[in-house]
Short mmCIF file of C-alpha atoms and ligand atoms in Angstrom, two decimals:
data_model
loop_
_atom_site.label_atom_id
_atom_site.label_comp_id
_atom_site.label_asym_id
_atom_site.label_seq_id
_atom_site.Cartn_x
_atom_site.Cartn_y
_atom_site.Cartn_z
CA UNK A 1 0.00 0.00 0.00
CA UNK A 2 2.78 2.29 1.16
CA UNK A 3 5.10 1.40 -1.88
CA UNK A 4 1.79 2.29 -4.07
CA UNK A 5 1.68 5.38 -2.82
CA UNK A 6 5.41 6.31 -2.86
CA UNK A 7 5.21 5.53 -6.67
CA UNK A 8 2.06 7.81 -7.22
CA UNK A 9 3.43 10.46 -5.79
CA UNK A 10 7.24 10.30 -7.77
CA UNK A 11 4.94 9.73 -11.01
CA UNK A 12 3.67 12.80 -9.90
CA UNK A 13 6.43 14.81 -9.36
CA UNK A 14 8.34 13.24 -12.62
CA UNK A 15 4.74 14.52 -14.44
CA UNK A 16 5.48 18.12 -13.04
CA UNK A 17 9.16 18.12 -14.00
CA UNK A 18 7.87 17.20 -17.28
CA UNK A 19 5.53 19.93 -17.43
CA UNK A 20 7.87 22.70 -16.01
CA UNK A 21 11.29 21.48 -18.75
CA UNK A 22 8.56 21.27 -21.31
CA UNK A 23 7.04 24.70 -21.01
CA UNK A 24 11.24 26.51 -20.38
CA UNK A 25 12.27 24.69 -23.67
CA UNK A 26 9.09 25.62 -25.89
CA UNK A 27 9.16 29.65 -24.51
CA UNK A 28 8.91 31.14 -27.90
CA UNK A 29 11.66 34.17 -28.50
CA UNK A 30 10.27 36.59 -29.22
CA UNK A 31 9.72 37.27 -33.19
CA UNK A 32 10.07 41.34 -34.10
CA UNK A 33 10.21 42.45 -37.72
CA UNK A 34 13.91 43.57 -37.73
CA UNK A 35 13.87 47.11 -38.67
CA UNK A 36 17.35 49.52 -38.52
CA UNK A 37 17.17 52.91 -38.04
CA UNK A 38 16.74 55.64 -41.00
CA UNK A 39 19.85 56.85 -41.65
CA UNK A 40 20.80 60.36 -41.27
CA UNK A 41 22.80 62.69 -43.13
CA UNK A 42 26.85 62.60 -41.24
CA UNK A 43 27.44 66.68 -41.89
CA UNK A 44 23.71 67.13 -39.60
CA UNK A 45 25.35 65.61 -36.34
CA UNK A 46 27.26 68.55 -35.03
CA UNK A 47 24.57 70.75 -36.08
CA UNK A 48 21.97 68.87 -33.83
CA UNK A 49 24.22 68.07 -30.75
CA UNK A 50 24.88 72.12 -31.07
CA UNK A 51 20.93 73.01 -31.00
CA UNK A 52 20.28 70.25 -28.21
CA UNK A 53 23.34 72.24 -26.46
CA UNK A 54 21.39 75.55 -27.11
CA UNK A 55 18.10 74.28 -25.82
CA UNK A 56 19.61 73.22 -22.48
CA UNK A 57 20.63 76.94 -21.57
CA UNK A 58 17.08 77.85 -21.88
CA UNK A 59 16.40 77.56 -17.62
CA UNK A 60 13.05 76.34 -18.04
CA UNK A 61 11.98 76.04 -14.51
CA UNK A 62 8.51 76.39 -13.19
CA UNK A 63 9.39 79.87 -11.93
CA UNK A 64 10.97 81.54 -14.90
CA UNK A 65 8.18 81.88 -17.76
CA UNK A 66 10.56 84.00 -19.38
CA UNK A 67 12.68 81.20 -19.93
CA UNK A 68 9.79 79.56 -22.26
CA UNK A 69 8.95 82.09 -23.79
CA UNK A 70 12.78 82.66 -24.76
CA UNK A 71 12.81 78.91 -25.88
CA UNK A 72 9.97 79.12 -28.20
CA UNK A 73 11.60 81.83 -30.14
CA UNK A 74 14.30 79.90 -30.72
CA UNK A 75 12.53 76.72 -31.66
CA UNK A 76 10.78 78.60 -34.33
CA UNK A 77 14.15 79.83 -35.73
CA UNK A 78 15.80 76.63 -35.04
CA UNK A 79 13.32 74.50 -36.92
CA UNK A 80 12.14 76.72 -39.99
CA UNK A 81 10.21 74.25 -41.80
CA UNK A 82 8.15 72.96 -38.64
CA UNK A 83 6.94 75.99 -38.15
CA UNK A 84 6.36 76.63 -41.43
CA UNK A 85 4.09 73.15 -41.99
CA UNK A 86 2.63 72.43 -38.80
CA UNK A 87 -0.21 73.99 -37.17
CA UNK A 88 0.47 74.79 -33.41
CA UNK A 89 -1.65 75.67 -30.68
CA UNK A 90 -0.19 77.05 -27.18
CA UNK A 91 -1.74 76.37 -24.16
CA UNK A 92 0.03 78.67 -21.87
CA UNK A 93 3.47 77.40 -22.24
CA UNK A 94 3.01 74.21 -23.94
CA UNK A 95 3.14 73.54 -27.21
CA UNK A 96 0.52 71.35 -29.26
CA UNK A 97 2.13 70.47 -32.91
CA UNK A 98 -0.57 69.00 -35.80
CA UNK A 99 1.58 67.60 -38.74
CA UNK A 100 -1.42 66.88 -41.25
CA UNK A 101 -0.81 63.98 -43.43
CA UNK A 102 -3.64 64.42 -45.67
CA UNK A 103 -4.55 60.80 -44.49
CA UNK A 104 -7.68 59.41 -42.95
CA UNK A 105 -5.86 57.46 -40.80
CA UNK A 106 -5.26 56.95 -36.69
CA UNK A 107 -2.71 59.38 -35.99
CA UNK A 108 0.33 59.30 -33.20
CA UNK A 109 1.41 61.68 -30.40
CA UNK A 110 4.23 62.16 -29.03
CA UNK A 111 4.73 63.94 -25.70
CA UNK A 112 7.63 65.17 -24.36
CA UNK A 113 8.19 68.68 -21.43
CA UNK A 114 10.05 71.42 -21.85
CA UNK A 115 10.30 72.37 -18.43
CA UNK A 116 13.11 70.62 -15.69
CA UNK A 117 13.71 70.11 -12.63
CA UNK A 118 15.01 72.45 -10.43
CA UNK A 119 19.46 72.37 -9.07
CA UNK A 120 20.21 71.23 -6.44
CA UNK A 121 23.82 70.00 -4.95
CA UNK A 122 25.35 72.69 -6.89
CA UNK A 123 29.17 72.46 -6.13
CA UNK A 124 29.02 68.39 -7.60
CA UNK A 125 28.17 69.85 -10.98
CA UNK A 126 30.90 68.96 -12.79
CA UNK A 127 29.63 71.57 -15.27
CA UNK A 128 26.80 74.34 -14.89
CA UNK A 129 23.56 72.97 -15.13
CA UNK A 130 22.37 75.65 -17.82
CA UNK A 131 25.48 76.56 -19.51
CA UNK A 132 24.85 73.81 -22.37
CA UNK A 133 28.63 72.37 -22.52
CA UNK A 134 29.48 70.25 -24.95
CA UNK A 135 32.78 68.59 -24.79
CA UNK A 136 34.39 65.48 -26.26
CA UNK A 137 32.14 62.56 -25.22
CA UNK A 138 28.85 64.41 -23.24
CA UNK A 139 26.25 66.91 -23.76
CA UNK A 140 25.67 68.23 -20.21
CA UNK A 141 22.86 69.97 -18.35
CA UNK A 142 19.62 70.14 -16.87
CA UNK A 143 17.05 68.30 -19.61
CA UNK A 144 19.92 66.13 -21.82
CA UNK A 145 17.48 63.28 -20.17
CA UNK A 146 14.66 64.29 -18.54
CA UNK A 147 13.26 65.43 -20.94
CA UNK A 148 13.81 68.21 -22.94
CA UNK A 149 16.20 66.42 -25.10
CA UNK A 150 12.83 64.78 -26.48
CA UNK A 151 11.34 67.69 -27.60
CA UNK A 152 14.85 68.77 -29.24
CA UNK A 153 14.99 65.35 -31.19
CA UNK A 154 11.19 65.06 -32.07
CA UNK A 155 11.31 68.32 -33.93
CA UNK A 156 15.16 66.98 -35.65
CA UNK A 157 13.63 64.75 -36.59
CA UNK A 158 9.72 65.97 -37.98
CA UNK A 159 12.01 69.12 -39.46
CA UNK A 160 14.32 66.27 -41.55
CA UNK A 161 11.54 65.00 -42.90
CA UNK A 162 10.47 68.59 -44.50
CA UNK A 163 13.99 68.86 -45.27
CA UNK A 164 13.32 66.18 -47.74
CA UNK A 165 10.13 67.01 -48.42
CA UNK A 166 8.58 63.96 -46.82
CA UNK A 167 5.38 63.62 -45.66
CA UNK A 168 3.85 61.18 -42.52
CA UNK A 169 1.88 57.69 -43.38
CA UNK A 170 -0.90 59.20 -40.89
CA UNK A 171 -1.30 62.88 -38.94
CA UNK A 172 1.18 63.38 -36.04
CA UNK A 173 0.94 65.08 -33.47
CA UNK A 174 3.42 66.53 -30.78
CA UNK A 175 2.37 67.97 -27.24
CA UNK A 176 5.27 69.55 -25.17
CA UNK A 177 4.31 70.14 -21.90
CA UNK A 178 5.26 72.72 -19.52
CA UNK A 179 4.80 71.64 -16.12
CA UNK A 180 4.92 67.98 -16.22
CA UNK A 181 7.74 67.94 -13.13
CA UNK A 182 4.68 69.79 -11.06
CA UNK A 183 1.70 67.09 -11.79
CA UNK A 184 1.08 68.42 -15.77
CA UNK A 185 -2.52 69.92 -14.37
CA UNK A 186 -1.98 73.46 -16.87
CA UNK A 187 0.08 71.82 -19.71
CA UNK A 188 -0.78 68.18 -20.24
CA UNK A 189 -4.09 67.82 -18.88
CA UNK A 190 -5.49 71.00 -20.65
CA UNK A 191 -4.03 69.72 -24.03
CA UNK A 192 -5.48 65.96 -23.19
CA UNK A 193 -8.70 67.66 -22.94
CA UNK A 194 -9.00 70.24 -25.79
CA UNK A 195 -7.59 66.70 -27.78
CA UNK A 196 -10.21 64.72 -26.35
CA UNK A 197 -12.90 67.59 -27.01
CA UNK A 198 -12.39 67.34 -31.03
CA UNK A 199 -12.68 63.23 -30.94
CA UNK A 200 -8.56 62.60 -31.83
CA UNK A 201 -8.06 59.03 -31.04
CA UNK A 202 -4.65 57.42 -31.41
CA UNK A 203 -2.93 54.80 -32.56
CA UNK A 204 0.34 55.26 -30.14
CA UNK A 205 0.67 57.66 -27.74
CA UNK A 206 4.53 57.64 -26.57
CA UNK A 207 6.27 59.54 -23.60
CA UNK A 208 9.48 59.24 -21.81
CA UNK A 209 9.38 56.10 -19.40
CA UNK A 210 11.75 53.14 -20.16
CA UNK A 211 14.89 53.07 -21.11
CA UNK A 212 17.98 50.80 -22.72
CA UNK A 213 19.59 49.43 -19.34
CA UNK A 214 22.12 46.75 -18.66
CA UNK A 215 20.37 43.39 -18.56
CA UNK A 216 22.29 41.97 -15.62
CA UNK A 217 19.44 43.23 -13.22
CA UNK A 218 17.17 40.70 -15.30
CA UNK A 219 20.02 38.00 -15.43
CA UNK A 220 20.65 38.20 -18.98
CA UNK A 221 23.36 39.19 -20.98
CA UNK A 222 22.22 41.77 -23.41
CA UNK A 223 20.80 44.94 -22.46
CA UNK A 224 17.27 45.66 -22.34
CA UNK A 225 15.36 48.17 -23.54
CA UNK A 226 12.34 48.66 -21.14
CA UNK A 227 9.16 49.78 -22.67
CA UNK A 228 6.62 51.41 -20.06
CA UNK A 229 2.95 50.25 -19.98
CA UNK A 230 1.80 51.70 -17.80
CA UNK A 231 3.05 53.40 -14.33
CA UNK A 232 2.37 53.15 -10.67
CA UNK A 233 0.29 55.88 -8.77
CA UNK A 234 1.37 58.75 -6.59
CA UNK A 235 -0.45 59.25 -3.12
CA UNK A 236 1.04 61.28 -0.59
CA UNK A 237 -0.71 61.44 2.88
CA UNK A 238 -0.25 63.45 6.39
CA UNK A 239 -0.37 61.53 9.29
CA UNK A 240 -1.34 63.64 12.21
CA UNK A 241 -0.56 62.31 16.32
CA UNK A 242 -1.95 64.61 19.33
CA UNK A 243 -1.06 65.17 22.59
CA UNK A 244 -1.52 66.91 25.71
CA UNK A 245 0.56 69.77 25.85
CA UNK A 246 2.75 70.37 28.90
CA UNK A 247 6.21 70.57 31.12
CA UNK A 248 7.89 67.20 29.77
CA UNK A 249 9.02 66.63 33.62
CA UNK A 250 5.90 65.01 34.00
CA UNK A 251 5.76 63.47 30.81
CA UNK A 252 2.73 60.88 29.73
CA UNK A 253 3.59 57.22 28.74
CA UNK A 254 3.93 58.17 25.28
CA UNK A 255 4.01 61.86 23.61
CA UNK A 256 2.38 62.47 20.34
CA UNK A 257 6.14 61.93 18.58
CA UNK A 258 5.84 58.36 20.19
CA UNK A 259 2.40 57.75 18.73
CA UNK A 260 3.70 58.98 15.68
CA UNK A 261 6.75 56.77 15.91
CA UNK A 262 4.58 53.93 16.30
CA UNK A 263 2.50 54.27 13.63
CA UNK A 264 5.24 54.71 10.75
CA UNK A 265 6.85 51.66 12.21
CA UNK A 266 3.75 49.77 12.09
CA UNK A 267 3.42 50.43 8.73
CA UNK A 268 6.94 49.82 7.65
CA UNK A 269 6.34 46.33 9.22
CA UNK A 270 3.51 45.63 7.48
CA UNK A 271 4.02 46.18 3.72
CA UNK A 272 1.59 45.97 1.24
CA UNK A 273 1.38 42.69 -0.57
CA UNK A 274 3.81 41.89 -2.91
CA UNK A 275 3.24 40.01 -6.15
CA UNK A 276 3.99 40.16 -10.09
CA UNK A 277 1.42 42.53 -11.79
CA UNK A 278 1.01 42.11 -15.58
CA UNK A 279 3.53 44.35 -16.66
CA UNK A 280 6.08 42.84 -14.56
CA UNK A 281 4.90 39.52 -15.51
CA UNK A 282 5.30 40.30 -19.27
CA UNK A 283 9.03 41.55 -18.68
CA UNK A 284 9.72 38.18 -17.12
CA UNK A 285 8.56 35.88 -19.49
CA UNK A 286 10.10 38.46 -22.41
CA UNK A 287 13.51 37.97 -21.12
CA UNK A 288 12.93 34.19 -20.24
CA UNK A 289 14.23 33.10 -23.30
CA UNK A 290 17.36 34.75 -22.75
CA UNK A 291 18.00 33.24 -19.25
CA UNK A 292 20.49 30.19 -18.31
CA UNK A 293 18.32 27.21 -18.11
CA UNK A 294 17.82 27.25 -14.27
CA UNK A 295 16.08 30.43 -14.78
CA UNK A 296 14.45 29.89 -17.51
CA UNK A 297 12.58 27.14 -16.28
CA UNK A 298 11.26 29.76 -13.00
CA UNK A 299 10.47 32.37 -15.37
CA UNK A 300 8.78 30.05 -17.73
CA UNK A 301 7.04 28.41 -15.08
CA UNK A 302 5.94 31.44 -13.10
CA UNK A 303 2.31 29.85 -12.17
CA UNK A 304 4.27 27.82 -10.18
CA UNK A 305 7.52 29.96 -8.99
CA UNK A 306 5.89 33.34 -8.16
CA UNK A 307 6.43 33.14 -5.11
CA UNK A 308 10.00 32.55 -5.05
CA UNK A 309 10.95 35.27 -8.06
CA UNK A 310 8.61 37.81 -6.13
CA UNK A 311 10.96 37.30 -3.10
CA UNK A 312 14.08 37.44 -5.41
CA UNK A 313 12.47 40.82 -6.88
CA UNK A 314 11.40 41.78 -3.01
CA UNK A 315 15.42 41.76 -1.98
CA UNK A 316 17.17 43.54 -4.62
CA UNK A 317 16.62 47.57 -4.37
CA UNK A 318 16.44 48.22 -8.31
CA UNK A 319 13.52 45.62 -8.37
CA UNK A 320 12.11 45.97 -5.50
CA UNK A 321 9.63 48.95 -6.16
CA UNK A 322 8.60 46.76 -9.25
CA UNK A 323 6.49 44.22 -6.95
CA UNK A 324 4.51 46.63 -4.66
CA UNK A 325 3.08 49.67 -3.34
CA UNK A 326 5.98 51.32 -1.66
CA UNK A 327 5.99 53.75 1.15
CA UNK A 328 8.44 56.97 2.17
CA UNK A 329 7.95 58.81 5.02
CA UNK A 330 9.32 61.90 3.54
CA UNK A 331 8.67 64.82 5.77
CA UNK A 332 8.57 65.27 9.50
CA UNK A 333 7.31 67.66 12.26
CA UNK A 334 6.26 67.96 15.89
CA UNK A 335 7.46 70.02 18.98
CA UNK A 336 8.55 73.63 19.70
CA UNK A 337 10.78 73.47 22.89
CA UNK A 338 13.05 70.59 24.14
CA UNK A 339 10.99 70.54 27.75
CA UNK A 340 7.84 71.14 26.11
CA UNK A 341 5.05 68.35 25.11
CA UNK A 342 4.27 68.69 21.60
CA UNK A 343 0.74 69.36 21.56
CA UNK A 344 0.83 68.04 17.36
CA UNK A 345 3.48 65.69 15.33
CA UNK A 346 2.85 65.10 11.81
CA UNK A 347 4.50 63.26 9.11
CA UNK A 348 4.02 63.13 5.16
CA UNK A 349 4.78 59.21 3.59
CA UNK A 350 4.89 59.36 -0.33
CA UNK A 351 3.17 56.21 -1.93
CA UNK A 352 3.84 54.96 -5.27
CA UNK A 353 0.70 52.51 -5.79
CA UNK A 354 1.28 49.67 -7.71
CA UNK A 355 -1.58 48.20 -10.57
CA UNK A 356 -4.50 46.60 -8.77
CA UNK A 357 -4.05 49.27 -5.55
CA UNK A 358 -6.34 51.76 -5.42
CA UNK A 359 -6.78 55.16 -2.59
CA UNK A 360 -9.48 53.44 -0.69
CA UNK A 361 -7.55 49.73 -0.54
CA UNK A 362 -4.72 52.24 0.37
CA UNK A 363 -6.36 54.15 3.13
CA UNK A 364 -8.05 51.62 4.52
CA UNK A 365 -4.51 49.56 5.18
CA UNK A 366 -3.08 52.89 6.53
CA UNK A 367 -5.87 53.08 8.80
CA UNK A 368 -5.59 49.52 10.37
CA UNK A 369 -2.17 50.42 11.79
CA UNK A 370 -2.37 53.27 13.14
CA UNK A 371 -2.30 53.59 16.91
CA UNK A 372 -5.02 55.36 19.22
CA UNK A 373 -4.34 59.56 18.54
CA UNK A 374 -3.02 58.99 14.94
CA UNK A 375 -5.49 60.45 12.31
CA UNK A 376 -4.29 60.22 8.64
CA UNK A 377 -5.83 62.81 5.53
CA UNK A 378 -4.65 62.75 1.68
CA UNK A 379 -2.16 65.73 1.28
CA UNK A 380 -3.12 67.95 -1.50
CA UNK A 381 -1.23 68.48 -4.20
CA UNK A 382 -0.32 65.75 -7.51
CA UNK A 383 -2.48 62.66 -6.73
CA UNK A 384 -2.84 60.04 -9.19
CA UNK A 385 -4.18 56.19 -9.01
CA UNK A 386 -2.23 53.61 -10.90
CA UNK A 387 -2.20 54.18 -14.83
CA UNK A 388 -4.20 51.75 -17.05
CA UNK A 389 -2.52 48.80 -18.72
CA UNK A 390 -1.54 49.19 -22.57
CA UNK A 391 -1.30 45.49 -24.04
CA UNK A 392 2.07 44.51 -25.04
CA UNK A 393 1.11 42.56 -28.29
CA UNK A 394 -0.33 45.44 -30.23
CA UNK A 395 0.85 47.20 -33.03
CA UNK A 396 1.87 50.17 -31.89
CA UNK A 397 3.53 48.23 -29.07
CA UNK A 398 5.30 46.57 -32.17
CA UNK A 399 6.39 49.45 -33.54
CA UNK A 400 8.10 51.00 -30.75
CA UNK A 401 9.79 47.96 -30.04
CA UNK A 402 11.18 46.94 -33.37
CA UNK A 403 12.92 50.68 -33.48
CA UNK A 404 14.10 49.96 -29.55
CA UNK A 405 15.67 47.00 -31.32
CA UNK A 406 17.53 48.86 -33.63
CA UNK A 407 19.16 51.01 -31.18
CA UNK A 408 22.92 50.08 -30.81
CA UNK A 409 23.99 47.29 -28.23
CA UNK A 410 21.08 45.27 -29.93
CA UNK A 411 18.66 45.51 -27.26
CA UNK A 412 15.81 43.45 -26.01
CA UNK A 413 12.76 45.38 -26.00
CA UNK A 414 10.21 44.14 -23.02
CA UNK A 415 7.26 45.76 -21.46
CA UNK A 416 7.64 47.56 -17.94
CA UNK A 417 6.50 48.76 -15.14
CA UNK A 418 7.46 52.34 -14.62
CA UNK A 419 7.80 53.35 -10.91
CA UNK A 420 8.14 56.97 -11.50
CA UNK A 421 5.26 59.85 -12.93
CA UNK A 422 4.98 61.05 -16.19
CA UNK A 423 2.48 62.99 -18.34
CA UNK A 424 1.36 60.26 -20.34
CA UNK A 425 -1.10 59.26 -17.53
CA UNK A 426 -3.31 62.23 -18.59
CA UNK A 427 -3.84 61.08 -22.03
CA UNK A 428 -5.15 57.54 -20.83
CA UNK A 429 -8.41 58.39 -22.60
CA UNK A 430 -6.88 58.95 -26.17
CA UNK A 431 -5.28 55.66 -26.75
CA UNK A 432 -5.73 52.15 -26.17
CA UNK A 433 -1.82 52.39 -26.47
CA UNK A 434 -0.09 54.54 -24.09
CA UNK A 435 3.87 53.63 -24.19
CA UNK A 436 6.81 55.12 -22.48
CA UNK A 437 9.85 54.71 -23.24
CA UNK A 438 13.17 57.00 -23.86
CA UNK A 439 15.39 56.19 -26.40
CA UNK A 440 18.49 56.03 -24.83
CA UNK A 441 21.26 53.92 -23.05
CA UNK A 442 22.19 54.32 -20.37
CA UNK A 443 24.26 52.44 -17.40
CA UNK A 444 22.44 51.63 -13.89
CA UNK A 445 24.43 54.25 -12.14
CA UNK A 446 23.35 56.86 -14.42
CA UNK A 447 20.05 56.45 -13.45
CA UNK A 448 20.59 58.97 -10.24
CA UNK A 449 21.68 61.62 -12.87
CA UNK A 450 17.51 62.10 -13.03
CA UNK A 451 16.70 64.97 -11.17
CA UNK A 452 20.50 64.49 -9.28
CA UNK A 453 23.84 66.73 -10.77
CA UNK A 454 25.82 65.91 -13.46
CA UNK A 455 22.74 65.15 -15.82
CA UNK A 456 23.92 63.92 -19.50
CA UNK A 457 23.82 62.12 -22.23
CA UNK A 458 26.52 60.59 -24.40
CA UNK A 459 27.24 62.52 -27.66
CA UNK A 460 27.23 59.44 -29.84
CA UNK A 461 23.24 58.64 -28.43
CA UNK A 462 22.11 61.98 -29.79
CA UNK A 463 21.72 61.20 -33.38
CA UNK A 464 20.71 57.76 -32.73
CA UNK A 465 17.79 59.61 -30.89
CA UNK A 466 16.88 61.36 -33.62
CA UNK A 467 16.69 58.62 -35.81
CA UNK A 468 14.39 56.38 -33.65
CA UNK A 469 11.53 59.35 -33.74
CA UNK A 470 12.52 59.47 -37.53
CA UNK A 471 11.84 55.61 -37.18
CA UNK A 472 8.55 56.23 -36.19
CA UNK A 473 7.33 59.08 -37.92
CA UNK A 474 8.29 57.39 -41.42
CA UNK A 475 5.96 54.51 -39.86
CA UNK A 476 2.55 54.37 -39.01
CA UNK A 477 -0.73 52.04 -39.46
CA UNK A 478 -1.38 54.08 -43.20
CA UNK A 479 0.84 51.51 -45.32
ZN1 LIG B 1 10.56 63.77 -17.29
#
């Protein structure tokens, strides 16, 4: 009876080995229509690293209008024939571009902001943020990645075309917004509207997002070029603790600081769930085929291994923000006097809400930790709930991620996750596909150049840049 059993139960697990080799050694790769990248003309490369350089000493910050209004003259110099050709609308400082192809045909937008971030760390600048250097290797400055370089190599790339007197398959369309590091509320949103208001629907939509990275994160050799789709949402709320105020020689058991101790602690100790959403579950099985066969068989297998690749993901910082909700306490305040009870504490925690969370499954998990005293409201300011999902086997996805391919270091292009903001989330509405992604390489370290000093981007990349939007504007649904 026992032996019986003891043989059911290896046939069994010899049936699920089966199963789990099977399904690693049939994981299709993944089959792209190879395209390369238009070329462009040598003599036009120093010429368009020199304009990007320009653009960058533009300080387009959210105080200094007069800084956009500056740039806009010189984008109307700097690209004659755009401006000549394409219809464009201002909505305060952003800029919405209509290329009309003459074709009845779903058209594509592409977003990019004009404005930065503000400086900070000044004295690690290895060159002034807005003094557009260019030297042998970099193009450095505030904007060579996030994002104004976009907006530069969109309109290279819409004004070569006119150069040769080309025209788009379908209409294009460019929106530049103005405020996008400050929630996108007067540039994006009012543009996403007015678009929505005349019935524009799109093929692709594509914003920043993604990126070429190193693929050793993933555990494969080649880099990868991440295509966003879709992002995580932003919620930042107070937490508020009170107490009795009073001489702290006669101090209660805990002050409102304790209670407010507590309650962070609590909910640092209890995380949010973790587990793969679909984005994060498409990257995995994308770069399964590239994998040694160990990890092949996990990420092929996932029904199975979730568990165990969510913990992998859980323990390494550059994936960890991939698998959950995340929480930052960020700000902090409470008490006037060092023998005085603090009558009020407060602290502000920054969430990033992952697909599937929403601000009431949110709230209601902040609320079940807190202590006695400890009240919690939604700070006001940029508030956003998780972005919807674009599908990853469309054909705009396709057409992103054949030119991705192209890029040099032959990149794998797989759908993402993105953990950070961007304007695309206002323009949900207009496209079934809303894609992110950057076309550029860059190394993991780089990554803190974002918002940090020493922001750049490799000469070389520049023109390569410029081809991919040439890439896609030569293609289109029309053919
Ligand atoms: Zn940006």
């Amino acid at each position: 009876m026992f032996k019986r059993g003891l043989l059911a139960v290896l046939t069994l697990l010899a049936l699920l080995l089966l199963v789990l080799v099977v399904r690693a050694l049939v994981l299709p790769a993944p089959a792209l229509s190879s395209r390369v990248l238009p070329s462009l003309p040598e003599q036009d490369r120093d010429a368009q690293v020199e304009r990007l350089a320009q653009a960058i000493r533009f300080p387009t910050l959210a105080d200094r209008p007069e800084a956009f209004d500056a740039f806009h003259a010189f984008l109307a110099e700097a690209f004659p024939f755009t401006h000549e050709t394409l219809s464009l609308r201002p909505f305060g400082h952003s800029l919405l571009y209509h290329w009309d192809s003459g074709h009845d045909c779903a058209p594509t937008l592409l977003l990019a902001h004009q404005d930065v971030v503000p400086v900070s760390a000044m004295a690690e600048w290895q060159h002034p943020p807005f003094d557009g250097v260019v030297d042998e290797r970099f193009i450095w400055g505030r904007g060579t990645l996030d994002d104004k370089v976009s907006v530069m190599a969109i309109l290279e790339a819409v004004e070569a075309m006119l150069a040769e007197g080309r025209q788009p398959a379908c209409d294009v369309w460019l929106a530049f917004g103005h405020d996008e590091e400050t929630g996108g509320a007067q540039g994006a949103a009012r543009m996403a509207a007015w678009l929505q208001e005349q019935g524009v629907r799109f093929e692709l939509v594509l914003d920043e997002g993604g990126m070429v990275l190193p693929g050793a994160t993933l555990g494969i050799q080649q880099p990868v070029a991440l295509i966003g789709i879709a992002e995580k949402g932003y919620i930042s709320v107070t937490l508020e603790a009170h107490g009795e105020p009073g001489h702290s020689s006669r101090p209660p058991a805990q002050t409102a600081i304790g209670d407010l101790a507590v309650a962070i602690a609590r909910l640092q100790a209890n995380p949010r769930p973790a587990g793969l959403s679909l984005p994060t579950r498409y990257m995995l099985e994308t770069v399964a085929p590239e994998q040694a066969f160990a990890r092949r068989l996990v990420f092929a297998n996932l029904w199975l291994f979730e568990p165990l690749v969510v913990r992998q993901l859980a323990g390494n910082p550059e994936t960890h923000a991939l698998i959950r909700t995340t929480m930052a306490p960020t700000m902090l305040s409470g008490g006037v006097k060092d023998n005085v009870l603090p009558a009020t504490a407060s602290a502000v925690i920054n969430f990033r809400l992952a697909p599937g969370e929403t601000q009431e499954s949110l709230l209601n998990w902040v609320e079940r930790h807190l202590p006695e005293g400890v009240s919690v409201s939604i700070k006001e300011g940029f508030f956003a709930e998780p972005s919807r999902i674009s599908p990853a086997n469309s054909d705009a996805f396709e057409r992103v991620a054949s030119l991705a391919q192209a890029l040099p270091g032959d990149p794998l292009p797989a759908p993402f996750l993105m953990i950070a903001g961007s304007d695309a989330r206002h323009y949900q509405a207009l496209s079934e596909n809303v894609l992110r992604f950057l076309p550029v390489s860059l190394q993991q370290q780089d990554i803190a150049r974002f918002h940090g000093p020493n922001e750049r981007l490799a000469r070389n990349q520049y023109p390569d840049m410029v081809r991919f939007y040439l890439g896609l504007l030569s293609s289109g649904s029309a053919q």
